[in-house]
Short mmCIF file of C-alpha atoms in Angstrom, two decimals:
data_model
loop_
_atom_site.label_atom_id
_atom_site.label_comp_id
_atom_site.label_asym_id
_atom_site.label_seq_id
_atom_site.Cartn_x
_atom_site.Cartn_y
_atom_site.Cartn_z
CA UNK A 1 0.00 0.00 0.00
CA UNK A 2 1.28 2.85 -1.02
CA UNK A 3 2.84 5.80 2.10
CA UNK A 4 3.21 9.01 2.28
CA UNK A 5 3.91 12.38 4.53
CA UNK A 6 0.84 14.31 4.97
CA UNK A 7 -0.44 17.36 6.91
CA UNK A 8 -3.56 16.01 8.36
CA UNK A 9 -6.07 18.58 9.76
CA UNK A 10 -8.72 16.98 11.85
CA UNK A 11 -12.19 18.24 13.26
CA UNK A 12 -15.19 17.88 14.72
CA UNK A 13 -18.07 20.12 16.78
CA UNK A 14 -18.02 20.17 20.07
CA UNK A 15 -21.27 19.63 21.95
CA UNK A 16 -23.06 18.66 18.59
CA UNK A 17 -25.28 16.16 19.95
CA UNK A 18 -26.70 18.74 22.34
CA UNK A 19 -27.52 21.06 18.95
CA UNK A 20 -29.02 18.51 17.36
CA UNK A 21 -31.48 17.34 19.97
CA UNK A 22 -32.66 21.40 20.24
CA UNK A 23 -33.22 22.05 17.09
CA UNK A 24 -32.24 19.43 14.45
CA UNK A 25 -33.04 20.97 11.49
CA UNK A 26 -31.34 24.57 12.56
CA UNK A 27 -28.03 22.37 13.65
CA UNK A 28 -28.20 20.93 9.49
CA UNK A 29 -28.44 24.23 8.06
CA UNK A 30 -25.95 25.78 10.18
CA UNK A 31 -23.31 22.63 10.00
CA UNK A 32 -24.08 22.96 6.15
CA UNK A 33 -23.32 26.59 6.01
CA UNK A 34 -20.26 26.11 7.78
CA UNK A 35 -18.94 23.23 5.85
CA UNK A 36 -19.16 25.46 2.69
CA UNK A 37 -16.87 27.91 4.07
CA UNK A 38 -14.85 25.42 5.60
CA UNK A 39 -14.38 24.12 2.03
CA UNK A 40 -13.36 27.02 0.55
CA UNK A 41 -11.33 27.73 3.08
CA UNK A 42 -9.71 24.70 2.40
CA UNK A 43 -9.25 25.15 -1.58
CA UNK A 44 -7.32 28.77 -0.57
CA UNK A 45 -4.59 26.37 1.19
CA UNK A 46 -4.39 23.79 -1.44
CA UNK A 47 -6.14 21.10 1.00
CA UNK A 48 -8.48 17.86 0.10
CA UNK A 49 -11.35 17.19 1.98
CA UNK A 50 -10.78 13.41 2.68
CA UNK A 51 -13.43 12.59 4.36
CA UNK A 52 -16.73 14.61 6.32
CA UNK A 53 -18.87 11.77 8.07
CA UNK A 54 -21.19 13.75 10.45
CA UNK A 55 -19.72 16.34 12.49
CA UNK A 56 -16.10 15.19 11.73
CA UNK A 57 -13.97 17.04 8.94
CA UNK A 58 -10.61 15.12 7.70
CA UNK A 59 -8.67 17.27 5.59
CA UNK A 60 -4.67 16.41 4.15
CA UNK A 61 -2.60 18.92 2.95
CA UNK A 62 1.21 18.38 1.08
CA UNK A 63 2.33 21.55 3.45
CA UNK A 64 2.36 22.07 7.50
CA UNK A 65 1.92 25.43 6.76
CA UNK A 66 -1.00 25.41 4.75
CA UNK A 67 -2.89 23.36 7.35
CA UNK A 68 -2.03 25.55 10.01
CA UNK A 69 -3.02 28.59 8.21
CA UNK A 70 -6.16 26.89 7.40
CA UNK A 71 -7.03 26.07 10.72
CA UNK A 72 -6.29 29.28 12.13
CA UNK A 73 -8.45 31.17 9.10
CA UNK A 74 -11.34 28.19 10.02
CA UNK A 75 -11.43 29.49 13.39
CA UNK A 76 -11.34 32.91 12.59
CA UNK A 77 -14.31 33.29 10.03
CA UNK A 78 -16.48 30.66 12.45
CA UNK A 79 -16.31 33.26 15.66
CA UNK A 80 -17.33 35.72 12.96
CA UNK A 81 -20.22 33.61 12.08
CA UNK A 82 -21.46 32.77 15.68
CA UNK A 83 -21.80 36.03 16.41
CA UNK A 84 -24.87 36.09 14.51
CA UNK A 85 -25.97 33.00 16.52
CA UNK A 86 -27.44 32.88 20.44
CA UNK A 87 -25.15 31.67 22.58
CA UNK A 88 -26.79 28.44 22.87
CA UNK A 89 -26.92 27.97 18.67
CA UNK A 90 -23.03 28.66 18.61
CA UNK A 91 -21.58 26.08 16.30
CA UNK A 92 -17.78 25.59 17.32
CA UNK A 93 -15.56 23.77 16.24
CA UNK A 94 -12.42 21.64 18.15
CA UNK A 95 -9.04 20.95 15.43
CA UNK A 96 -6.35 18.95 15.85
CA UNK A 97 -3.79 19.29 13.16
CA UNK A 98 -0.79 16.36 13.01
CA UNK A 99 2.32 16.23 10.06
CA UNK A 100 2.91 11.74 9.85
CA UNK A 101 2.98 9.31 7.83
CA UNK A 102 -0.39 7.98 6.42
CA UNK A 103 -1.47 5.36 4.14
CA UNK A 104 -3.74 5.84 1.03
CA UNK A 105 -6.37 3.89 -0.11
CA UNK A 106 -8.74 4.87 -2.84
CA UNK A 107 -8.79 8.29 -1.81
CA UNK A 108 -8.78 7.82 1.80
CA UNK A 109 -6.07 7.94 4.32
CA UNK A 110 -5.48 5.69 7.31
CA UNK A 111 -2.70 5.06 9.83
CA UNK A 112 -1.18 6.82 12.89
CA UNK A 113 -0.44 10.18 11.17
CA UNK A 114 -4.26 10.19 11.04
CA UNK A 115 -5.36 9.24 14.21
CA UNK A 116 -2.88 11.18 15.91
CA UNK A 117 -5.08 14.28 14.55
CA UNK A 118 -7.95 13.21 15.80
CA UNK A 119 -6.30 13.00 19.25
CA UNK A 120 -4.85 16.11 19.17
CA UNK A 121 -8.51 17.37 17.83
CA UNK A 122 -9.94 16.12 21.05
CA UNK A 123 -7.30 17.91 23.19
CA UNK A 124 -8.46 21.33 21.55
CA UNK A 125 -10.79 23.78 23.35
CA UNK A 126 -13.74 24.55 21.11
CA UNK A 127 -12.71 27.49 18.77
CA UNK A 128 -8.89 26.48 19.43
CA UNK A 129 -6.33 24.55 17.03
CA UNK A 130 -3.48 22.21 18.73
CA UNK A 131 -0.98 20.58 17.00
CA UNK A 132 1.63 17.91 17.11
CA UNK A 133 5.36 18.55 17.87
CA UNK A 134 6.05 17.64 14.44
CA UNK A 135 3.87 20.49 13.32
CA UNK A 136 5.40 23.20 15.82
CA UNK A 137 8.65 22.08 14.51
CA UNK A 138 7.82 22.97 10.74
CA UNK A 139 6.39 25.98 11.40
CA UNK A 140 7.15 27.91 14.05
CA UNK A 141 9.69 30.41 12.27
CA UNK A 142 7.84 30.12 9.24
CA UNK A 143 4.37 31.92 10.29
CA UNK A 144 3.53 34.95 12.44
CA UNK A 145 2.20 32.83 15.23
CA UNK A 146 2.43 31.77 18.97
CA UNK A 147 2.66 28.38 20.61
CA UNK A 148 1.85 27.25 24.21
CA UNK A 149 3.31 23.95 25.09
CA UNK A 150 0.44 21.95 26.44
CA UNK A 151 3.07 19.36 27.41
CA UNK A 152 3.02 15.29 26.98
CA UNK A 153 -0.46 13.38 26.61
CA UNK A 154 -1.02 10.15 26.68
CA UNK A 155 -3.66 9.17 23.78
CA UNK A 156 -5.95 6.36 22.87
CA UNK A 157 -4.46 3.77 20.03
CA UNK A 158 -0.65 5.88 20.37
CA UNK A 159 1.75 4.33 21.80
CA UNK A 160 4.05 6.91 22.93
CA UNK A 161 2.97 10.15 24.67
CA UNK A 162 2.02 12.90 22.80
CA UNK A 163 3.96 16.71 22.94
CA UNK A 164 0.95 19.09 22.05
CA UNK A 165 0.91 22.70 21.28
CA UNK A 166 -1.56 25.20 21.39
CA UNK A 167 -2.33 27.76 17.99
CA UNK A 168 -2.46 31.55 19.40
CA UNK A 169 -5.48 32.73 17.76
CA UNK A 170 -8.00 36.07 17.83
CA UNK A 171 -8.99 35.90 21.74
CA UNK A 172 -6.28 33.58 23.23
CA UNK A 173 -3.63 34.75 24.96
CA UNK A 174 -0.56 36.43 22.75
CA UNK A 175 -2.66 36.08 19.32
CA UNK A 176 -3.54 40.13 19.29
CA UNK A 177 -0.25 40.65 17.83
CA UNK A 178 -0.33 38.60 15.38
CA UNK A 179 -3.96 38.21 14.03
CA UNK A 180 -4.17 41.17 11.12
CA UNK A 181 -0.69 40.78 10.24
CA UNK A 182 -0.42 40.34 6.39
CA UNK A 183 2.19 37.74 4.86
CA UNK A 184 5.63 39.25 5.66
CA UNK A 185 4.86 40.09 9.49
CA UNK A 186 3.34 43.62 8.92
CA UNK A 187 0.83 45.08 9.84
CA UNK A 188 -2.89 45.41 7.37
CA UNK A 189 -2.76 48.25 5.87
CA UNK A 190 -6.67 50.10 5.19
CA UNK A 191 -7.56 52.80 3.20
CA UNK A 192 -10.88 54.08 4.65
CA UNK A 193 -13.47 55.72 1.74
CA UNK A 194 -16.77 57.25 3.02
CA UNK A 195 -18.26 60.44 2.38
CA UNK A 196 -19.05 61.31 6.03
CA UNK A 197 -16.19 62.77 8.05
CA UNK A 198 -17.96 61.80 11.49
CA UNK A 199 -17.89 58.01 10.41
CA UNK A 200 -14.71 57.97 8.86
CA UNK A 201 -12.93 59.70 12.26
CA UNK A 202 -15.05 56.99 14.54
CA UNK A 203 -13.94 54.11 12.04
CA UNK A 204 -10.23 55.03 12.31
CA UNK A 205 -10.30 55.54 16.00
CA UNK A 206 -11.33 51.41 16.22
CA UNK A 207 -8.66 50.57 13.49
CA UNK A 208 -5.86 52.57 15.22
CA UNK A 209 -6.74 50.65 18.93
CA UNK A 210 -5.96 47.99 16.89
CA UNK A 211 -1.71 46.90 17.02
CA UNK A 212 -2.08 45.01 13.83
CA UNK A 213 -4.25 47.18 11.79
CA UNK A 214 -2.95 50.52 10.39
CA UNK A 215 -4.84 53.14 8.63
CA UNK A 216 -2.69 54.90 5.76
CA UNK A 217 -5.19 57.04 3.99
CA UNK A 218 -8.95 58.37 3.90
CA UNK A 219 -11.04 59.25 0.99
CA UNK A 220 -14.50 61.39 1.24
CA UNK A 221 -15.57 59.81 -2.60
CA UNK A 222 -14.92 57.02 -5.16
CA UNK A 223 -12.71 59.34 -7.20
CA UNK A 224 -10.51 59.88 -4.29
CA UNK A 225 -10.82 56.33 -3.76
CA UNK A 226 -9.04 55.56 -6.74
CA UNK A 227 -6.22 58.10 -6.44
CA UNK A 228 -5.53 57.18 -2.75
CA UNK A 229 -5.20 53.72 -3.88
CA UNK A 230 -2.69 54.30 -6.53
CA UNK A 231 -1.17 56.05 -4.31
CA UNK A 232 -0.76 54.51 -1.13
CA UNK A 233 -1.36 50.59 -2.20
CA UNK A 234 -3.60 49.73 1.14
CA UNK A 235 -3.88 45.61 1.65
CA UNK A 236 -7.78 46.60 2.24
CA UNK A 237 -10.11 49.43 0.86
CA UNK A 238 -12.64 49.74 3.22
CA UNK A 239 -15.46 51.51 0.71
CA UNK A 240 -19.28 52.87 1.33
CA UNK A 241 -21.32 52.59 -1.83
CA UNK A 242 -23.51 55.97 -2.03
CA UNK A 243 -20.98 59.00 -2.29
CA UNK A 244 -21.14 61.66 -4.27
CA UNK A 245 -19.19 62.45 -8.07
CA UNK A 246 -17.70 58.29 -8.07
CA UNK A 247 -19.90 55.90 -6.06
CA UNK A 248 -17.87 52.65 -4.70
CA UNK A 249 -19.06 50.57 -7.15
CA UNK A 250 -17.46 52.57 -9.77
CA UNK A 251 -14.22 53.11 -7.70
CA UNK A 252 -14.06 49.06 -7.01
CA UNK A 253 -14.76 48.84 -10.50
CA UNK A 254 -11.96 51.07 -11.16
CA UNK A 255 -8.98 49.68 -8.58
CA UNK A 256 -9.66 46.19 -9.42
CA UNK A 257 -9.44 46.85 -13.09
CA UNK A 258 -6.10 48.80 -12.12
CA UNK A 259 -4.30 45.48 -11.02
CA UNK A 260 -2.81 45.86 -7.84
CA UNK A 261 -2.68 43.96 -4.73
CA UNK A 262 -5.35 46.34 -2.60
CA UNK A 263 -8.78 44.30 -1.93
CA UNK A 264 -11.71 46.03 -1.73
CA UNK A 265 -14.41 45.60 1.16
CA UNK A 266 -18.06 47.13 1.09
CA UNK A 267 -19.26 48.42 4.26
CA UNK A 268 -22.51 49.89 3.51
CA UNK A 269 -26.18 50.86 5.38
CA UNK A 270 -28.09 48.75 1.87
CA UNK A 271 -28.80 45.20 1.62
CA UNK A 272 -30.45 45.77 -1.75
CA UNK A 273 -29.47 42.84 -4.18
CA UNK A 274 -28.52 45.49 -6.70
CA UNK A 275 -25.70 47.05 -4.80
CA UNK A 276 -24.88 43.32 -4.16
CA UNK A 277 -24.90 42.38 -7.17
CA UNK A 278 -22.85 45.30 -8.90
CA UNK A 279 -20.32 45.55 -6.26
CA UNK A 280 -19.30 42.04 -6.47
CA UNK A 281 -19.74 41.99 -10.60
CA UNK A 282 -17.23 44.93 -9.59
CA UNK A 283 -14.68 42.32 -8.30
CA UNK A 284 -15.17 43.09 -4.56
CA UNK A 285 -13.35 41.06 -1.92
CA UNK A 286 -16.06 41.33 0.96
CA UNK A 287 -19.51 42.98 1.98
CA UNK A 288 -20.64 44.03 5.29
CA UNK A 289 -23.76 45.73 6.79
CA UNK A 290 -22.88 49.06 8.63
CA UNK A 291 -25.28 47.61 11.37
CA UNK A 292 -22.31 44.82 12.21
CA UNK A 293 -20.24 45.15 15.52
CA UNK A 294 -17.06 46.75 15.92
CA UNK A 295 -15.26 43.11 16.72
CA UNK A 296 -16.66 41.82 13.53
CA UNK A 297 -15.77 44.65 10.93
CA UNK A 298 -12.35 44.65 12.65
CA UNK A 299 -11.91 40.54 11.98
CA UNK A 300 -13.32 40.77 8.64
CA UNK A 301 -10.57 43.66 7.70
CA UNK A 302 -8.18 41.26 8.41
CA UNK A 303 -9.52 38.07 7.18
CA UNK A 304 -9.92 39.84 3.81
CA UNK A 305 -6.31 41.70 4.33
CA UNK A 306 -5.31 38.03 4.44
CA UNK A 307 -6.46 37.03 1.27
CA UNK A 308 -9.91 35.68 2.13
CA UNK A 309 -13.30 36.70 1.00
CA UNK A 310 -16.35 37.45 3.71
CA UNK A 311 -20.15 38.70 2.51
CA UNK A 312 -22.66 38.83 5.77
CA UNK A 313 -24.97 36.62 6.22
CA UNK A 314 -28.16 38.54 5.06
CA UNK A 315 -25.90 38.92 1.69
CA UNK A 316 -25.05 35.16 1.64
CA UNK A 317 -28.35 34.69 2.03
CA UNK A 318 -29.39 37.20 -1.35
CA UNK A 319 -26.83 34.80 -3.73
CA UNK A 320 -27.30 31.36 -2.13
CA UNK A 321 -31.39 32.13 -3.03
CA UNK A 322 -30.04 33.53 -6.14
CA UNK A 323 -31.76 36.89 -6.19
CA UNK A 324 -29.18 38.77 -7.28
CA UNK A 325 -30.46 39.54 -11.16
CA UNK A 326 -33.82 38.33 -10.17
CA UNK A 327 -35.07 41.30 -8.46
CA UNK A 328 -38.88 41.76 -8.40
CA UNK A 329 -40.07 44.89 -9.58
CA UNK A 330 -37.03 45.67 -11.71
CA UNK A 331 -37.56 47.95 -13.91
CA UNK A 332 -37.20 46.98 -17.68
CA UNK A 333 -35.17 48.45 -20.12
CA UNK A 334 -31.16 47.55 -20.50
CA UNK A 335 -29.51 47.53 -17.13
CA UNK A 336 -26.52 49.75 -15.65
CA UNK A 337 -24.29 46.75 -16.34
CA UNK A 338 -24.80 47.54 -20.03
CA UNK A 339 -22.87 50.92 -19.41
CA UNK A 340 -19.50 51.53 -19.97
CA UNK A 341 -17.72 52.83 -16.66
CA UNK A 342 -17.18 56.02 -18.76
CA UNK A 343 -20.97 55.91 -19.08
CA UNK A 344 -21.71 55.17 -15.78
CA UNK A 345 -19.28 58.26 -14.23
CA UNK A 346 -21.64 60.69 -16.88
CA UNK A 347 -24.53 59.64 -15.88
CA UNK A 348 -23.88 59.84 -11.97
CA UNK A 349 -22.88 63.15 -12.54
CA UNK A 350 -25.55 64.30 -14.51
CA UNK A 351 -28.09 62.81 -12.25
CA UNK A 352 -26.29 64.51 -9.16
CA UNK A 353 -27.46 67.76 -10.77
CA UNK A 354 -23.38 68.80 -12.07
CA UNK A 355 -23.67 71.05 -15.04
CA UNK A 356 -22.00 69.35 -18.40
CA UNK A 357 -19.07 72.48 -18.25
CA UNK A 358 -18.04 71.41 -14.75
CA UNK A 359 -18.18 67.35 -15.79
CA UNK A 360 -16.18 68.44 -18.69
CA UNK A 361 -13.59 69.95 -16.68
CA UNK A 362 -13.99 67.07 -13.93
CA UNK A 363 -13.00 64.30 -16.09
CA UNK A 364 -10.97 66.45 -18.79
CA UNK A 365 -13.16 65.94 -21.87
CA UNK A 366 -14.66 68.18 -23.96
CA UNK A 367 -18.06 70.29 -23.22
CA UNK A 368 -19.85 68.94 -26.66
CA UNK A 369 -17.92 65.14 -25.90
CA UNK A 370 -19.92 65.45 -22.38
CA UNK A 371 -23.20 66.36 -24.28
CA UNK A 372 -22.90 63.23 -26.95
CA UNK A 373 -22.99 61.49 -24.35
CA UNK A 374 -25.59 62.56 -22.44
CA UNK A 375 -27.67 62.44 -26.15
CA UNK A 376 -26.36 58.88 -26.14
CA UNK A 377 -27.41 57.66 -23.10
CA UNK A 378 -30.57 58.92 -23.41
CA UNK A 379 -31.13 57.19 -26.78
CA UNK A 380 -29.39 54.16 -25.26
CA UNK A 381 -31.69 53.92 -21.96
CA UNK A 382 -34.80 55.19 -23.88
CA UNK A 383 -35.36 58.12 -21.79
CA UNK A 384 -37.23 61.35 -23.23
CA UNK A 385 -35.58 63.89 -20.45
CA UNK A 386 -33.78 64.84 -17.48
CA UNK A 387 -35.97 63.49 -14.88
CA UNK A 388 -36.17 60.18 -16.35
CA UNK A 389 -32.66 60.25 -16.48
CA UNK A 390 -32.77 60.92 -12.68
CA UNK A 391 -35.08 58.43 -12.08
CA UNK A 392 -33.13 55.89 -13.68
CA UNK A 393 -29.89 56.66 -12.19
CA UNK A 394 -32.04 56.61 -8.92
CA UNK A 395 -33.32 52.99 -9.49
CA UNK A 396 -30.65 51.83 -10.68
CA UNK A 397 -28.56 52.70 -7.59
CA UNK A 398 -25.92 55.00 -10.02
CA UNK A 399 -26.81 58.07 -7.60
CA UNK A 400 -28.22 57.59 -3.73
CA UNK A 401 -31.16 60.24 -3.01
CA UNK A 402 -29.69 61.89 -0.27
CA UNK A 403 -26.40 62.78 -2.56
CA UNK A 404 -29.48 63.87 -4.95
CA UNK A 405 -31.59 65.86 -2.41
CA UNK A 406 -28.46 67.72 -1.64
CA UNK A 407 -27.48 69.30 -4.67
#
C-alpha cells in the first residue's frame, strides 16, 4: 500500500449532539453553512477534503503550513459567524492538526499520522487549534504565530505520549499581535473611503486601537478612492457605496481593473441585491452591513487583508437564493451593467445635478464630448428627459437620493 507524509487537519463540533437534539433541522443548516466555508477555506490552502462523516472534517494537505493557516483562518471566520448566533446555537468547532505518515487507499487515508489528529482534535478547546510537535517544529519560524506547550499526553491507540501545542489565535492569549498581520509580518494596511467625516474619524479611532491594523489614507468619494489607492497601495479598501461624483461601485470597478494587490471591502447601510450584485460583478473582496459590531468589521478587515473573501450573512443569504439579477419589480429596459464605466461616471454626474461644463472639466473631456454622451445615453436607456434620467440613475442605484436631495 502505497505511504506518504501528509499534513492532516482533523475536526469535529463540540457539543453537537446537544444542537441537534434542540433544534435538528437549525443544527443541518448551520453545520451545512459552515462546511461550505470550511471548504473554501480549504481550496485557498491547497487542502483535500478526505473525508466529512457527520460532524467530523478530515482534511490532508502536502504543506504544514498550509494546514495551520487553514485552521487558524477556520477558526477565525467561524467566531465571525457565531456572532450572529445565540449563545446556545453557537456552532464551534475543536481541530487537531498532526504532520505523519499515512497510508492511502482509494482516496482515503489511514494510519497513525491520522489518528494522531484526531487526538490532538480532542485535546483542543472549542474554537482552538493544537498541534503535534512535528507540526510546531515545521512551522514555528515560518508563520507569524504563537505556541503554548500543552506538554506530553497520553492518547488512545498511540503508543508513545504525545507533545501538544496550542495555535495563538484572535482571543487567546498572545494572538492580538499577530492576528491582522499580512504575509511578511506587517501590519494590514486600510484605506478608509466614506463620504461622512464623522464616520470615517469613529472608524479610524477602532482601526488605530488595533496593534495590527494601520490606517494609511482616507477618501471622502470614489474618485478619491481611486487616487488614494494608486497612491498609497492599502492591503484593504474599506469603501461605502452611495458617495457623491464616483460611487464605490465605480471606484471598485476602477482599482480592481487597475491590477494591484489592494482588496476592496463594502461596508454599507443597503442590503439591496442590486448594490450586491454590482459591487461584487465589480470584483469586490467582501460585503458588510454598517449595522455589524465593531469586533466583527475589525476581523473581517483582516480576514480579507489576508487574502480571504467574507459577505454577511443577510448577503449570503441574497446569492445562495439567487436573487441577485432576479429582483422583483425591476424595472425593464437595458440595465446599468450595459454601461461603460465612462458611461456610468456621466450619468452619476448628470443625475447629481453637475452642469456638463463642470463634468467636462472634472474628467478632462470636452463640453460637446460630455453632451454626446448625455444624447447617447438617453437614446441608449430610452429616456425622453432629465428626470427620467434621474429616475433611472435613482433605481438603478448610479446616484443615492440623499447625494441627490443635496445638490
Amino acid at each position: 500500500m502505497p505511504r506518504k507524509l501528509a499534513a492532516i487537519l482533523s475536526a469535529d463540533v463540540k457539543g453537537f449532539s446537544r444542537l441537534m437534539a434542540d433544534d435538528e433541522a437549525a443544527t443541518i443548516a448551520t453545520l451545512t453553512a459552515y462546511r461550505r466555508i470550511i471548504t473554501q477555506l480549504v481550496g485557498q490552502q491547497q487542502g483535500r477534503v478526505v473525508d466529512a462523516p457527520g460532524d467530523n472534517l478530515l482534511v490532508e494537505f502536502a504543506s504544514a503550513v498550509n494546514a495551520v493557516c487553514c485552521a487558524v483562518a477556520i477558526q477565525q471566520r467561524l467566531e465571525i459567524e457565531n456572532q450572529k448566533l445565540s449563545r446556545r446555537r453557537r456552532m464551534e468547532f475543536r481541530i487537531g492538526v498532526n504532520l505523519g505518515d499515512v497510508v492511502a487507499e482509494q482516496g482515503t487515508l489511514y494510519g497513525d499520522g491520522v489518528n494522531l489528529a484526531a487526538r490532538i482534535e480532542g485535546l483542543a478547546d472549542p474554537g482552538g487549534v493544537c498541534v503535534s510537535a512535528s507540526i510546531c517544529e515545521q512551522v514555528k519560524n515560518k508563520l507569524n504565530l504563537s505556541f503554548e506547550d500543552h506538554g506530553l499526553h497520553r492518547v488512545k491507540n498511540i503508543a508513545e505520549p504525545v507533545r501538544v501545542f496550542r495555535v495563538f489565535t484572535d482571543e487567546t492569549p498572545g494572538g492580538d499581535e499577530v492576528r491582522g498581520q499580512v504575509p511578511g509580518g506587517r501590519p494590514t494596511r486600510v484605506l478608509l473611503v466614506d463620504d461622512h467625516q464623522v464616520f470615517r474619524s469613529g472608524v479610524r479611532s477602532l482601526v488605530e486601537d488595533e496593534p495590527d491594523l494601520e490606517v494609511v489614507a482616507e477618501a471622502s468619494d470614489g474618485r478619491q478612492a481611486v487616487l488614494m489607492t494608486r497612491l498609497h497601495q492599502p492591503d484593504v479598501v474599506l469603501m461605502d457605496i452611495s458617495m457623491p461624483d464616483l460611487n464605490g461601485i465605480e471606484a471598485t470597478r476602477q482599482i480592481v481593473q487597475a491590477g494591484g494587490s489592494s482588496r476592496v471591502l463594502v461596508l454599507s447601510m443597503h442590503s439591496d441585491p442590486r448594490f450586491v450584485a454590482g459591487v461584487l460583478e465589480a470584483g469586490a473582496h467582501g460585503y458588510l452591513i454598517k449595522t455589524c459590531t465593531a469586533r466583527e468589521m475589525l476581523s473581517v478587515i483582516r480576514l480579507v487583508g489576508q487574502g480571504l473573501t467574507y459577505l454577511a450573512p443577510e448577503i449570503t443569504d441574497l446569492v445562495v437564493k439567487g436573487f441577485v439579477g432576479r429582483i422583483e419589480g425591476a424595472p425593464a429596459g437595458p440595465p446599468a451593467s450595459s454601461l461603460s464605466p465612462r458611461e456610468r461616471e456621466i450619468l452619476q454626474l448628470l443625475a447629481e445635478g453637475v452642469g456638463v461644463e463642470d463634468i467636462a472639466q472634472r474628467l478632462g473631456l470636452g463640453a460637446k464630448t460630455v453632451k454626446a454622451y448625455r444624447h447617447n445615453l438617453m437614446d441608449k436607456l430610452n429616456l425622453a428627459n432629465m428626470v427620467e434620467l434621474v429616475r433611472y440613475a435613482l433605481r438603478e442605484d448610479i446616484c443615492s437620493l440623499d447625494n441627490w436631495l443635496s445638490k
